[in-house]
Short mmCIF file of C-alpha atoms in Angstrom, two decimals:
data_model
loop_
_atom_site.label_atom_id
_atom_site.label_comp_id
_atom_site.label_asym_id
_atom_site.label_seq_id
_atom_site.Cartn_x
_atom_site.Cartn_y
_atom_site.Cartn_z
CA UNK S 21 12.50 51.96 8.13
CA UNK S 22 8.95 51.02 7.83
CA UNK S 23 9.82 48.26 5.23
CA UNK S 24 12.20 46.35 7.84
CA UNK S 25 10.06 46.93 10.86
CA UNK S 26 7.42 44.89 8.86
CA UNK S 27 9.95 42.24 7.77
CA UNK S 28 10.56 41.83 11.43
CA UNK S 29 7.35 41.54 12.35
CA UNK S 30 6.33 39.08 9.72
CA UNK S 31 9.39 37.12 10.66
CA UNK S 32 8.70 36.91 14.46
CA UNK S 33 4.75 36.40 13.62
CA UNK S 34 4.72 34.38 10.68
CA UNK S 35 7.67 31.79 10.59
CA UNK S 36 6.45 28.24 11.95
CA UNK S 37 7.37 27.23 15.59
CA UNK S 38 8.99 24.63 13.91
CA UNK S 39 10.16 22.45 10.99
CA UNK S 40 7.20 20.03 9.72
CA UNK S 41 8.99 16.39 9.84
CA UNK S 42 10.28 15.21 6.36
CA UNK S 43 9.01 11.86 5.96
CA UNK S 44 9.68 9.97 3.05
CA UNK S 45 7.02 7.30 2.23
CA UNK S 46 7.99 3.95 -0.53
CA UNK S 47 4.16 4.22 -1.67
CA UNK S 48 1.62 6.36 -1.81
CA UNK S 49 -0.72 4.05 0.41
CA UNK S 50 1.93 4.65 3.08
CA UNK S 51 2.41 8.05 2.14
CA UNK S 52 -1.21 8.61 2.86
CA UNK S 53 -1.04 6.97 6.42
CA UNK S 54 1.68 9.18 6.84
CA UNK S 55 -0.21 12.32 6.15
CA UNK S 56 -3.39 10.92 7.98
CA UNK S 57 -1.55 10.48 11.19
CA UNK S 58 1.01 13.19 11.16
CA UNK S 59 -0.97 16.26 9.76
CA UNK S 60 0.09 19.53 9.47
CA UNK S 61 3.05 18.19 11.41
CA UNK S 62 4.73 16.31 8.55
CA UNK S 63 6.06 16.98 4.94
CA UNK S 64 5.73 13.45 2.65
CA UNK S 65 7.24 12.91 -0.45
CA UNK S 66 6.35 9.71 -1.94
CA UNK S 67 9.17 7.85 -4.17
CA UNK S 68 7.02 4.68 -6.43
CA UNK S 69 4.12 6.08 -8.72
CA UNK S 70 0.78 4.27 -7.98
CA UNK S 71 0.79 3.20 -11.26
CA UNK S 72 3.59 1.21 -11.13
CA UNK S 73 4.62 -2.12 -9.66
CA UNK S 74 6.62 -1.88 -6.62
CA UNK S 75 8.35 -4.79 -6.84
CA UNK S 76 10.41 -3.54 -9.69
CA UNK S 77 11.63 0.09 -9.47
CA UNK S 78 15.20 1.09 -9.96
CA UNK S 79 16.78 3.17 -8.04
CA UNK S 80 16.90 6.81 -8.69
CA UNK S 81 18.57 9.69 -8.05
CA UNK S 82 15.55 11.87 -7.16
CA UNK S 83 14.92 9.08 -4.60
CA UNK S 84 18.39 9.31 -3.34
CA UNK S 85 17.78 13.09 -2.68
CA UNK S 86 14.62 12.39 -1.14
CA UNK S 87 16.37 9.93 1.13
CA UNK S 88 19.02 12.27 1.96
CA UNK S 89 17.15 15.07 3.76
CA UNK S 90 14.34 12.56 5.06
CA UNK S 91 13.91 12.12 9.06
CA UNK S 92 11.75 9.55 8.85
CA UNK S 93 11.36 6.62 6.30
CA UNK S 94 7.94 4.86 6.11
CA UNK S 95 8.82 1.87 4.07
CA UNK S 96 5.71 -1.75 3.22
CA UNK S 97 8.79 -3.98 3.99
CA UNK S 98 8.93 -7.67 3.93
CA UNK S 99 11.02 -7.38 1.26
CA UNK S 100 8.82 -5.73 -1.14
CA UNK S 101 11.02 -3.07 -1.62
CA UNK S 102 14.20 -5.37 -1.60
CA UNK S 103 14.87 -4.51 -5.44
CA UNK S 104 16.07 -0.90 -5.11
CA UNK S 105 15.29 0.83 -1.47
CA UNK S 106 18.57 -0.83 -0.20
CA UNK S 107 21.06 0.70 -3.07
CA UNK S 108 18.72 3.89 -2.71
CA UNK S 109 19.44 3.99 0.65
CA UNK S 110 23.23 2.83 0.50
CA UNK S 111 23.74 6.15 -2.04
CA UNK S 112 21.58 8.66 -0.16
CA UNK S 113 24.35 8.32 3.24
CA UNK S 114 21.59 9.23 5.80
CA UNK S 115 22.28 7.44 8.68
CA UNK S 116 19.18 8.12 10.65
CA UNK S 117 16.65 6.16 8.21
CA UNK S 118 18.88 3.00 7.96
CA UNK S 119 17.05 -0.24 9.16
CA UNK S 120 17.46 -0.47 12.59
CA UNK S 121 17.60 3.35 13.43
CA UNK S 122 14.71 5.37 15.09
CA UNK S 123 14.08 7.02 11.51
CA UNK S 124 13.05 3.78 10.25
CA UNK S 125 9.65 2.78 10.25
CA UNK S 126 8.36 -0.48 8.17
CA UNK S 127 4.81 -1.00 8.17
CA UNK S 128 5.25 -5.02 7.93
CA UNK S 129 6.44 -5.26 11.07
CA UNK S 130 3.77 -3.34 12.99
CA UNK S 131 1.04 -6.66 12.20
CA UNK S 132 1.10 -10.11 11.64
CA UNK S 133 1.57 -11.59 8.31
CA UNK S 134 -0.07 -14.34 6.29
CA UNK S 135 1.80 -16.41 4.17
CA UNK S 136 5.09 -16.59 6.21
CA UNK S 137 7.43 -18.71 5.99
CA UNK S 138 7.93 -19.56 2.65
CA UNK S 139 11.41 -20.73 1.41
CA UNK S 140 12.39 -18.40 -0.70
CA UNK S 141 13.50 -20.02 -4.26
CA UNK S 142 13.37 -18.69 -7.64
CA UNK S 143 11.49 -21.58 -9.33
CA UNK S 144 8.62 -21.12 -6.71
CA UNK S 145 8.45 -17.22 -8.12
CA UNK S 146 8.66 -14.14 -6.07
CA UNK S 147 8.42 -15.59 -2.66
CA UNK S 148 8.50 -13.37 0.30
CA UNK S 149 9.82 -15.76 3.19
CA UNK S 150 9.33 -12.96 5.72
CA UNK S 151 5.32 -12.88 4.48
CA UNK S 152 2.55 -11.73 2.40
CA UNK S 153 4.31 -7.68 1.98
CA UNK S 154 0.35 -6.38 0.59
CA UNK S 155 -0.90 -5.64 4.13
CA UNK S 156 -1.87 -1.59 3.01
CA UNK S 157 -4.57 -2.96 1.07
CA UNK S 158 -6.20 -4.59 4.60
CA UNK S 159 -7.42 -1.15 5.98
CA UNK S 160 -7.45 -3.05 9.92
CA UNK S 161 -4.30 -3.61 9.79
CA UNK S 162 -3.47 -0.31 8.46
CA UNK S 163 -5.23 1.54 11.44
CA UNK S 164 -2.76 -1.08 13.69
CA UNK S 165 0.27 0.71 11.44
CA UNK S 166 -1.38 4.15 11.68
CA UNK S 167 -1.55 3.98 16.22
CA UNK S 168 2.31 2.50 15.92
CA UNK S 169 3.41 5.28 13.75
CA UNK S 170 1.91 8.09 15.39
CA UNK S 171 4.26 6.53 18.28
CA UNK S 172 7.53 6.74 16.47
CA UNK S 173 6.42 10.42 14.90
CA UNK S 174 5.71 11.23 18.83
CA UNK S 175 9.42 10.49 19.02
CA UNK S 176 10.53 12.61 16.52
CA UNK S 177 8.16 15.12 18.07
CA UNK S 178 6.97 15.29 21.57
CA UNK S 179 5.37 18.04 21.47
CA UNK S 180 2.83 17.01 18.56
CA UNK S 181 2.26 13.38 20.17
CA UNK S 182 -1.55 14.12 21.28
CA UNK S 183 -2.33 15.11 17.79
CA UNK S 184 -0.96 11.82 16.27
CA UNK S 185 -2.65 9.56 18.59
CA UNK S 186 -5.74 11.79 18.13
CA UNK S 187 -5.51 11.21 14.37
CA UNK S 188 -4.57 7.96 14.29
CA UNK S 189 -7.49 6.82 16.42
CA UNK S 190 -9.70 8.88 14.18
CA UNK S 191 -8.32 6.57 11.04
CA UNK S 192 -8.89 3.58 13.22
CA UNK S 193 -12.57 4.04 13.59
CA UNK S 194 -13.30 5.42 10.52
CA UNK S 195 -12.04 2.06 9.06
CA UNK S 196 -14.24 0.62 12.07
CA UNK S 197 -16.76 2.59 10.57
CA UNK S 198 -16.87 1.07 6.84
CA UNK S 199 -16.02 -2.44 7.65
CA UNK S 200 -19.79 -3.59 7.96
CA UNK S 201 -20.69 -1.98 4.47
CA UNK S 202 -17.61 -3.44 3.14
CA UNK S 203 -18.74 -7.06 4.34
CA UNK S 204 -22.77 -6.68 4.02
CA UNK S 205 -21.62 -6.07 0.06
CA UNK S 206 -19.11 -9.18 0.12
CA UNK S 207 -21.16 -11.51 1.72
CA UNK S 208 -22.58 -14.39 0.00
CA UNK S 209 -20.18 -13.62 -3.29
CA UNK S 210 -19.03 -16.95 -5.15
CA UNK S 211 -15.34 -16.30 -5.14
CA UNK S 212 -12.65 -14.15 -7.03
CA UNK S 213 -9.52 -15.15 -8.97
CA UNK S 214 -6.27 -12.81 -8.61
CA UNK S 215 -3.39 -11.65 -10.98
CA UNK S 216 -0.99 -11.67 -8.25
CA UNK S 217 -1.74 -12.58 -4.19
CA UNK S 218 -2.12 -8.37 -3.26
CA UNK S 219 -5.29 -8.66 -2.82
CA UNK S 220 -5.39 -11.97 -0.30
CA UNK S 221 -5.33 -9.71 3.15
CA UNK S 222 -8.40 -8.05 1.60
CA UNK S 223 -10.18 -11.23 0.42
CA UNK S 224 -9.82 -12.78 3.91
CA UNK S 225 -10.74 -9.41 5.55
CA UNK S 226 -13.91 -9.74 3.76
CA UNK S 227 -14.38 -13.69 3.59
CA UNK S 228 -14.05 -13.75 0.02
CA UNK S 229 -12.66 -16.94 -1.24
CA UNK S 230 -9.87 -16.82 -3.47
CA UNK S 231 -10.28 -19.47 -6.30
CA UNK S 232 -6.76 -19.06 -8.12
CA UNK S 233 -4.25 -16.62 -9.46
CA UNK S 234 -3.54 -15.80 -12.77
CA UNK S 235 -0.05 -16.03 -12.58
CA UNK S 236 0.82 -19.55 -11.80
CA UNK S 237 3.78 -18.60 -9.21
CA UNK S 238 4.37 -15.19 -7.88
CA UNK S 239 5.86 -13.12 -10.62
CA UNK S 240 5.53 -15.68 -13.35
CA UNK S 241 3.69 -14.85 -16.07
CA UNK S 242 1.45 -17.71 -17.54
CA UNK S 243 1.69 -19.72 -20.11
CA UNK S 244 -1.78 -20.74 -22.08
CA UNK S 245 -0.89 -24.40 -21.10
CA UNK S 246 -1.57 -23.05 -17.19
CA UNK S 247 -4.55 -20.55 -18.12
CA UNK S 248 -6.52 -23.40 -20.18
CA UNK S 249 -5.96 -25.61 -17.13
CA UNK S 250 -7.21 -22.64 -14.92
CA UNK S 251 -10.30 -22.07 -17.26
CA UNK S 252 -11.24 -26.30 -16.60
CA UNK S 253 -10.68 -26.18 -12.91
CA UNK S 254 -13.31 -23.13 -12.88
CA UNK S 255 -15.80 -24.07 -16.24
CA UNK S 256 -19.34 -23.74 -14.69
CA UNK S 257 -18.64 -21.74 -11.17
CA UNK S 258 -19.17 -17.96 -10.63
CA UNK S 259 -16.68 -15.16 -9.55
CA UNK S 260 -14.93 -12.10 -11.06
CA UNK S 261 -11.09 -11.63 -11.89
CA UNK S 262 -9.29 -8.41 -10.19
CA UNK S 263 -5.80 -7.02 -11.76
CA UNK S 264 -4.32 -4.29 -11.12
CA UNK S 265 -3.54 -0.89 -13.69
CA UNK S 266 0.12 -2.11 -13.84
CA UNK S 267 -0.50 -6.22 -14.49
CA UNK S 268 -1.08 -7.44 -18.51
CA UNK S 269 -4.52 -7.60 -19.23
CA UNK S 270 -4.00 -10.97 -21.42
CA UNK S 271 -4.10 -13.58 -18.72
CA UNK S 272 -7.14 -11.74 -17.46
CA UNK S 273 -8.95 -11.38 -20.62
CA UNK S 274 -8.57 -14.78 -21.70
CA UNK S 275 -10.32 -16.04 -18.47
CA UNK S 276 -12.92 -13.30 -18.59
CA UNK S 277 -13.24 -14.26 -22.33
CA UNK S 278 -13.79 -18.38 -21.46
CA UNK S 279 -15.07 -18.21 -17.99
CA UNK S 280 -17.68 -15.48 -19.22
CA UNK S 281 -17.02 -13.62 -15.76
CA UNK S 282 -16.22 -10.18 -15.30
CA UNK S 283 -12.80 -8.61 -15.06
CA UNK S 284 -11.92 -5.92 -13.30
CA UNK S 285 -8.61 -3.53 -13.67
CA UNK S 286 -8.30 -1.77 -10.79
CA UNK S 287 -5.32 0.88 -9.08
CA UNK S 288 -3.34 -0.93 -6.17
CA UNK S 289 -2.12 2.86 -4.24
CA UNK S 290 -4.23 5.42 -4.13
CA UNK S 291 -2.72 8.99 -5.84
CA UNK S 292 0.63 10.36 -4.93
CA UNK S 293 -0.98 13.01 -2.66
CA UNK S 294 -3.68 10.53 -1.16
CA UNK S 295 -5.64 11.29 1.83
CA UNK S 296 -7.64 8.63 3.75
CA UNK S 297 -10.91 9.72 1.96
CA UNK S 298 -9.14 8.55 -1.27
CA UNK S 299 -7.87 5.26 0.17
CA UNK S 300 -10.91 4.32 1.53
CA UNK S 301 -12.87 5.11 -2.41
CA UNK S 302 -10.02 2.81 -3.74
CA UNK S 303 -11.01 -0.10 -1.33
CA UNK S 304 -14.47 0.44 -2.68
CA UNK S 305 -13.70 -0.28 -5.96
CA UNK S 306 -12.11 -3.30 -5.19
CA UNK S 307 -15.24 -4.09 -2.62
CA UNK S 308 -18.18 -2.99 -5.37
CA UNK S 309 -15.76 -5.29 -7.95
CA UNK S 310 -16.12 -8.44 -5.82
CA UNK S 311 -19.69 -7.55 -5.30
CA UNK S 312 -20.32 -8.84 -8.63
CA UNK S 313 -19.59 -12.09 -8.54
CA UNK S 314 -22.58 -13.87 -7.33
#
């Protein structure tokens, strides 16, 4: 008797008010905005590793599950996902996290975009016509993302709406907060050169000029032909050469080697189970990175 009178009590006193929202986040920099803004309120599950590059996945089953029992799907978007969220998506049969649907959030289309616009055509590399897709590493426009999702997840939830815009502004100005010391370290640098363009919304954040790319199209990996031409162009200027843990080190190393700049390998997405603290340490690393070249 006494043994069910306590299950009832822990069962009427214990059991949430109700179900934390199942989001389901592409990366782990979104998966982090996610947990920023929504709190206690949400579950994430994230489906790329950091360490890998999320242009390329395949699709998986364990993503398909994820999808399945997901309300809410926090995808980059502008196609960076274009490779394997659509035949994820297609197998998992949840209708409310199609494009289109309230259950679909893309982070893209919350800010403007540089680079739009380009025709998008194999022998130009991996062109994203709809625009640059790298916006989480730009940590304004990922407070703009943060305020629009704590709308939708006020959709999903009413009653927790106060909390998301509460948390969501708190994101906001804690970015607010580190963008001086961000720039007072970047000012005055000579320039950087780039694997691939994911770091361009945070060069122009911080007025850093971008002085090439290691690969010579998006995608493409060079050829020594295009790095020897690289190395002439920049022969006798100063900057540093970011690449991220997933890129080949070879291109880099070869311009580190001639260029006698330094070369920095550095993560892209924070860890699976990110919070903002940890996404704003990996934007110092790529800040106190660029900081070297002068």
């Amino acid at each position: 008797m006494y043994k069910l009178l306590l299950a009832f009590l822990l069962a009427v006193f214990v059991a949430p008010a109700q179900a934390a929202i199942n989001v389901v986040a592409t990366t782990s920099s979104m998966g982090m905005l996610a947990r920023t803004v929504g709190g206690d309120a949400v579950k994430v599950t994230v489906l790329a590793p950091p360490d890998r590059d999320a242009h390329y996945l395949q699709a998986k089953p364990s993503m398909m599950l994820a999808l399945r029992r997901a309300d809410l799907l926090m995808a980059v978007g502008a196609d960076l996902e274009i490779g394997w969220l659509p035949a994820a998506l297609q197998s998992a049969g949840n209708p409310r996290v199609l494009p289109g649907k309230p259950g679909y959030f893309e982070a893209a289309s919350q800010v403007s975009l540089i680079e739009k616009g380009e025709a998008a055509d194999r022998a130009r590399g991996d062109v994203h016509p709809m625009g640059n897709p790298h916006v989480y590493l730009d940590p304004q426009r990922m407070a703009t993302i943060g305020k629009a999702l704590a709308q939708r997840l006020s959709a999903v939830d009413p009653e927790q709406a106060a909390t998301f815009q509460r948390n969501a502004q708190a994101f906001a100005g804690q970015v607010a907060a580190h963008l001086p010391q961000w720039r007072d370290k970047s000012r005055g640098v000579k320039g950087v050169v780039l694997n691939h363009k994911d770091g361009n919304y945070l060069m122009t954040l911080l007025g850093v000029p971008v002085l090439g790319y290691v690969e010579p199209l998006p995608g493409i990996p060079p050829s020594a032909q295009y790095l020897s031409s690289l190395v002439g162009r920049l022969k006798g200027r100063q900057g540093v050469i970011l690449y991220t843990v997933f890129q080949p080190a070879q291109g880099p190393n070869f311009l580190a080697q001639r260029l006698g700049w330094k070369a920095f390998r550095l993560p892209l997405e924070p860890a699976l189970d990110a919070d903002a603290k940890a996404y704003f340490a990996l934007i110092d690393q790529w800040v106190n990175a660029v900081a070297q070249a002068r």
